[in-house]
CSV table of C-alpha atoms in Angstrom, one decimal:
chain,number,residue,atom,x,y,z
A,17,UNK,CA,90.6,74.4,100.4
A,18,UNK,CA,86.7,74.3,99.6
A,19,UNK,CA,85.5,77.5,99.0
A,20,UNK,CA,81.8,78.3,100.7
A,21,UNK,CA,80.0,77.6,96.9
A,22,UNK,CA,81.9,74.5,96.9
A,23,UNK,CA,80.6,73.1,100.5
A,24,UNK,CA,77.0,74.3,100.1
A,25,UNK,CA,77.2,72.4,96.4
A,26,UNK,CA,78.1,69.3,97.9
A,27,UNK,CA,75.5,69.7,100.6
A,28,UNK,CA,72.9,69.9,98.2
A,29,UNK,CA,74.0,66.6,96.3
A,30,UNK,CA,73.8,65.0,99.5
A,31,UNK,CA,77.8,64.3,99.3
A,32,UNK,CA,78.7,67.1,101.7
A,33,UNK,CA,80.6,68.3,104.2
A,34,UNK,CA,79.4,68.6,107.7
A,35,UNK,CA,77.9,71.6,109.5
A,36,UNK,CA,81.4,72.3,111.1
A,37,UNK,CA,83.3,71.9,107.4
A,38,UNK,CA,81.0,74.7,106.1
A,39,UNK,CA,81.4,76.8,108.9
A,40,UNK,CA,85.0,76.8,108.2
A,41,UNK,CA,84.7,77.1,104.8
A,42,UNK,CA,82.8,80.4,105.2
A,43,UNK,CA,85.3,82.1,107.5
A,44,UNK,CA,88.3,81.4,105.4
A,45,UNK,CA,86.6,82.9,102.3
A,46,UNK,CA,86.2,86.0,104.4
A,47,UNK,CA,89.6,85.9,105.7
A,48,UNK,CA,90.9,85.6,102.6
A,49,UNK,CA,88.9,88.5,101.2
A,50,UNK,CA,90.2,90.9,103.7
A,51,UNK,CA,93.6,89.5,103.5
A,52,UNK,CA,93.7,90.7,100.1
A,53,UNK,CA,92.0,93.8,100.3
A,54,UNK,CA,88.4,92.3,99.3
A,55,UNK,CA,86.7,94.3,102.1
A,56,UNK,CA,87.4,97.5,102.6
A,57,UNK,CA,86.6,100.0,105.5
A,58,UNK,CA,83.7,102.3,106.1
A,59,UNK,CA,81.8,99.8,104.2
A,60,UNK,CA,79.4,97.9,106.3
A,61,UNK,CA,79.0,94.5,106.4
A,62,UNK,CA,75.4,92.5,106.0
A,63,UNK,CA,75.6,89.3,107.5
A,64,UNK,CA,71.8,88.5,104.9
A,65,UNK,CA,73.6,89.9,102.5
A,66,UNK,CA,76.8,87.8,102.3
A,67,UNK,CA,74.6,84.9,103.4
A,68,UNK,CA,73.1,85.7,100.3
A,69,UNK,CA,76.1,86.0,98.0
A,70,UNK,CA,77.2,82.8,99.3
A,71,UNK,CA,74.7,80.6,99.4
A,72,UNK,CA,74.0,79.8,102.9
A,73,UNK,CA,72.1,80.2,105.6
A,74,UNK,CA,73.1,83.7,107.9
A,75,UNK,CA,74.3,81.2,111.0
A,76,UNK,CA,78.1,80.1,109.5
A,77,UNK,CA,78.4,83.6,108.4
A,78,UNK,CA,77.3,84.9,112.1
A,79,UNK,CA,80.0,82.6,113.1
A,80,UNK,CA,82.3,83.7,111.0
A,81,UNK,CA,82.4,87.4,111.8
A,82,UNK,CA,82.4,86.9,115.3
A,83,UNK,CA,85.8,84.7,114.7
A,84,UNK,CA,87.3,87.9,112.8
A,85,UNK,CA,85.8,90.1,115.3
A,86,UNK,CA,87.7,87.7,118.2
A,87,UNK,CA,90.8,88.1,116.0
A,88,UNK,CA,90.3,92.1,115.6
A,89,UNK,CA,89.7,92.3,111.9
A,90,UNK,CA,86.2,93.3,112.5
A,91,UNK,CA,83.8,95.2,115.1
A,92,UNK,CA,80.4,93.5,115.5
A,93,UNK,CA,78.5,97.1,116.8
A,94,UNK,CA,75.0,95.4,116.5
A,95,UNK,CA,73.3,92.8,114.8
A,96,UNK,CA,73.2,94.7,111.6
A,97,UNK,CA,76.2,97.2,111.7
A,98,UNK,CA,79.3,95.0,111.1
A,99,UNK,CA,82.6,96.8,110.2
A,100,UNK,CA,86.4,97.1,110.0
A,101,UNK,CA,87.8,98.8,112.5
A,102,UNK,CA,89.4,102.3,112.3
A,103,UNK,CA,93.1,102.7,112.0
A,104,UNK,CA,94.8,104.8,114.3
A,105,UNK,CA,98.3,105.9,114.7
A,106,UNK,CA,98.7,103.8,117.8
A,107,UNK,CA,97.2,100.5,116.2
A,108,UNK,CA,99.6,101.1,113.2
A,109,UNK,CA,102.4,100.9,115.1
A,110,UNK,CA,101.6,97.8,116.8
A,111,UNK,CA,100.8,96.5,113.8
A,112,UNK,CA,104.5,97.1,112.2
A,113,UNK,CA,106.4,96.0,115.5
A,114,UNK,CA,104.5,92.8,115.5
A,115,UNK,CA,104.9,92.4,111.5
A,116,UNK,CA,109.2,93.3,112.1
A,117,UNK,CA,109.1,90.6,114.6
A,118,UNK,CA,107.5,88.2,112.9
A,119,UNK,CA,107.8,87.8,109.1
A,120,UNK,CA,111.5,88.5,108.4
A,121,UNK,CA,111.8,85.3,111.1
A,122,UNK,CA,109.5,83.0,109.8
A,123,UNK,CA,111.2,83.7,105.8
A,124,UNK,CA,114.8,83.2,107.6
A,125,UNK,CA,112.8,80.0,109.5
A,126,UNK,CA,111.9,78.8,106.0
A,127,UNK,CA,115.3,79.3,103.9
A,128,UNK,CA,116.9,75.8,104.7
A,129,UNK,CA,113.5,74.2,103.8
A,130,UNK,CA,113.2,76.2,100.1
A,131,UNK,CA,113.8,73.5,97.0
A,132,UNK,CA,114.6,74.5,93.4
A,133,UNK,CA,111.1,74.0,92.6
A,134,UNK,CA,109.8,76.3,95.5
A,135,UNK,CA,112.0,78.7,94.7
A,136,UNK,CA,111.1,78.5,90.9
A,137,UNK,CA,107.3,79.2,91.7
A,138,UNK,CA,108.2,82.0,94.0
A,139,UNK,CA,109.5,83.7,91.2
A,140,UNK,CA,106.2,82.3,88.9
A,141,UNK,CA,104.2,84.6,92.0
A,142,UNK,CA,106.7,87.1,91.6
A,143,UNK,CA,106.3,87.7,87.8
A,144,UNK,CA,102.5,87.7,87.9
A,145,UNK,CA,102.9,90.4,90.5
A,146,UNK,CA,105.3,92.6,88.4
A,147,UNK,CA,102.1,92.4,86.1
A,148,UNK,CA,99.6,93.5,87.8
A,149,UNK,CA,101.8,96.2,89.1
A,150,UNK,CA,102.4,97.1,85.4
A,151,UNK,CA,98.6,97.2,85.1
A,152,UNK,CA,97.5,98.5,88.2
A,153,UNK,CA,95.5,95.7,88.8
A,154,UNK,CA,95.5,96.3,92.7
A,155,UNK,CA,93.5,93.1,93.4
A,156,UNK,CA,95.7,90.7,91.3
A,157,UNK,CA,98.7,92.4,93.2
A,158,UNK,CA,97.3,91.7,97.0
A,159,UNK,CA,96.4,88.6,96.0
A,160,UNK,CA,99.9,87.5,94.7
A,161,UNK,CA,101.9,89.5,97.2
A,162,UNK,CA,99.6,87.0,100.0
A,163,UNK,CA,100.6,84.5,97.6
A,164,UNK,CA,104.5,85.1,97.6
A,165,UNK,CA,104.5,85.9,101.4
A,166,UNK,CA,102.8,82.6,102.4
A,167,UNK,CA,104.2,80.6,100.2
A,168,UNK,CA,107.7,81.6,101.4
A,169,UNK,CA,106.8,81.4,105.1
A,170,UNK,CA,104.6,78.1,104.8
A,171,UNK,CA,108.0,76.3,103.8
A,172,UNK,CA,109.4,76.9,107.3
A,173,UNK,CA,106.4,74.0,108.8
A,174,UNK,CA,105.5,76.6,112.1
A,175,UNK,CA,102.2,77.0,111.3
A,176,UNK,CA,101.6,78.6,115.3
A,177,UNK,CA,103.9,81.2,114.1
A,178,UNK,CA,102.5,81.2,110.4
A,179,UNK,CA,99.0,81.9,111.4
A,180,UNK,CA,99.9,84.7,114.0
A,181,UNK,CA,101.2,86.3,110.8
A,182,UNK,CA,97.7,85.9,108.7
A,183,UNK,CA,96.0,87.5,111.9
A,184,UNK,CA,98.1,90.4,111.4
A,185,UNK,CA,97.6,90.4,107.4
A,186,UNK,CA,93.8,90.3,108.5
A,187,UNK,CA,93.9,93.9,110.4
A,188,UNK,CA,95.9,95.9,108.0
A,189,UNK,CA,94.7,93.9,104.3
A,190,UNK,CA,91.9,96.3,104.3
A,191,UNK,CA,94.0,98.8,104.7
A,192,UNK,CA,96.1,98.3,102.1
A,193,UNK,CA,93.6,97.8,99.5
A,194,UNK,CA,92.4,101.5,99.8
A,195,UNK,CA,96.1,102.9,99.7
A,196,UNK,CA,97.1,100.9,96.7
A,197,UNK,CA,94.3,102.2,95.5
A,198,UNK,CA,94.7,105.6,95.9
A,199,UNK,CA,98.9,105.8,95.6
A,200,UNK,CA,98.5,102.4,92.8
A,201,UNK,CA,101.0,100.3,92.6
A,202,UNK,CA,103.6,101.3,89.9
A,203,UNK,CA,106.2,103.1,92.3
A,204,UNK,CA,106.5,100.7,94.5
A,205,UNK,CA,110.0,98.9,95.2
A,206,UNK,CA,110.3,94.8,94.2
A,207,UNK,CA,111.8,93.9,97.4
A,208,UNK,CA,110.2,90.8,96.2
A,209,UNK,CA,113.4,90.0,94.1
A,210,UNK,CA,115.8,91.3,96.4
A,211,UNK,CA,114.4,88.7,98.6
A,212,UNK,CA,114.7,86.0,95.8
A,213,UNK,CA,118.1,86.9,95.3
A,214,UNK,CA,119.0,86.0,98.9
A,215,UNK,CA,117.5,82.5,98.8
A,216,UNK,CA,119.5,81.8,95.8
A,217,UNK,CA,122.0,83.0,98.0
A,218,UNK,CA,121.2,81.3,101.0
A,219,UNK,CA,121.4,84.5,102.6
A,220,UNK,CA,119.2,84.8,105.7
A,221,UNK,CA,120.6,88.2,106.3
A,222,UNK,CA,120.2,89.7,102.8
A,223,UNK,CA,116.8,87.9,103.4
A,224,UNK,CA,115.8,88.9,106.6
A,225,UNK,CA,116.7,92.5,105.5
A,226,UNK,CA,114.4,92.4,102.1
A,227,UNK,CA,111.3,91.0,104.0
A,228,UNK,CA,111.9,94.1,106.7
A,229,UNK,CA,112.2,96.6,103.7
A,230,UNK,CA,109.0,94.8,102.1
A,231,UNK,CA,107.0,95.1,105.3
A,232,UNK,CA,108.4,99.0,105.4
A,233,UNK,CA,107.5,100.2,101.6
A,234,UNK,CA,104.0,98.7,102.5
A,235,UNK,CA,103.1,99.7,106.0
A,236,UNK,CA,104.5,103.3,104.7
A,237,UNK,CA,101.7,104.1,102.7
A,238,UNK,CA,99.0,103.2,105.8
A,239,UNK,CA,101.5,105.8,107.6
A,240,UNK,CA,100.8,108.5,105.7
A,241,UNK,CA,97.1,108.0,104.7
A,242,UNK,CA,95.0,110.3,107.1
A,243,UNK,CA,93.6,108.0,109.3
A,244,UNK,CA,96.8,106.6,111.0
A,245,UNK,CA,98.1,110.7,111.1
């Protein structure tokens, strides 16, 4: 997909993409930052500023906050104050009921669907992660743990019931960005090949039970930073 410097580049050469095109290109950049940890809370959001950063004018960013503040990522307090919600104990939860119910599913939903080569660059996303876990890189691992999740549940062709998953990746990516931080990343379990291991298997219950454990390990460290206590 177009990034935003992509759609505003082709605007300017006069080969580009319609208003609604860069709109959308806008407010998947920013979903994808705070999917991956990109924006963090308690740090305010300038709708000039990433206007700025971008390239464009303030309107598709405007738009695009008030999408993520429709889907809950963000609260819109006032035209200037724009920022992630707090975390509280009761929003955690909801968060890891919804995630239970959802993501070992749509990995089970996928199984039958899963190639040799699919599963070969699963484990390509997997080894990348295992380095940046190595190096605390904490960006480089949210960015391939999205990587491996989606490209795992994508195969199952739901995308309703894909992109209910991304809207709950969108409330607790933040999140998990400031934890990794401050726990890193080294002690962390690789359920990641547990989970390979099952589709090599074709073993949606070995599966099913590595995605849950996954979703666990991760959504354990939000439960014991302060702010879901």
């Amino acid at each position: 997909m177009a990034n935003a410097a992509t759609a505003k580049k082709a605007e300017a050469e006069g080969d580009a993409a319609p208003e609604p095109r860069l709109h959308a290109s806008i407010y998947e950049t920013l979903r994808r930052r705070m999917i991956t940890g990109k924006i963090v809370p308690g740090v305010g959001l300038s709708t000039r500023g990433l206007a700025l950063e971008m390239g464009v004018s303030q309107m598709p960013v405007r738009d695009a906050l008030s999408r993520l503040a429709a889907e809950g990522a963000v609260e819109i307090r006032s035209k200037r104050k724009v920022e992630v919600p707090p975390m509280t104990a009761e929003r955690f939860t909801d968060l890891l009921d919804c995630r239970l119910l959802l993501e070992p599913e749509a990995a089970v939903l996928a199984l039958p669907h899963i190639t040799p080569a699919k599963l070969k660059q699963l484990r390509e996303i997997d080894a990348a992660l295992d380095a940046a876990m190595e190096n605390g890189d904490v960006i480089g691992y949210m960015e391939c743990n999205f990587e491996f999740h989606f490209n795992l549940y994508r195969a199952n062709d739901r995308p309703t019931l894909n992109r209910l998953i991304e809207a709950l990746w969108l409330q607790f990516g933040p999140f998990m960005r400031v934890v990794y931080g401050r726990y890193g990343t080294a002690n962390l379990v690789d359920q990641h090949r547990i989970a390979l291991d099952a589709i090599a298997d074709g073993d949606a219950g070995a599966l099913r039970k590595a995605i849950a454990s996954d979703i666990a390990d991760g959504m354990g460290l939000i439960g014991r930073a302060s702010w879901a206590g």
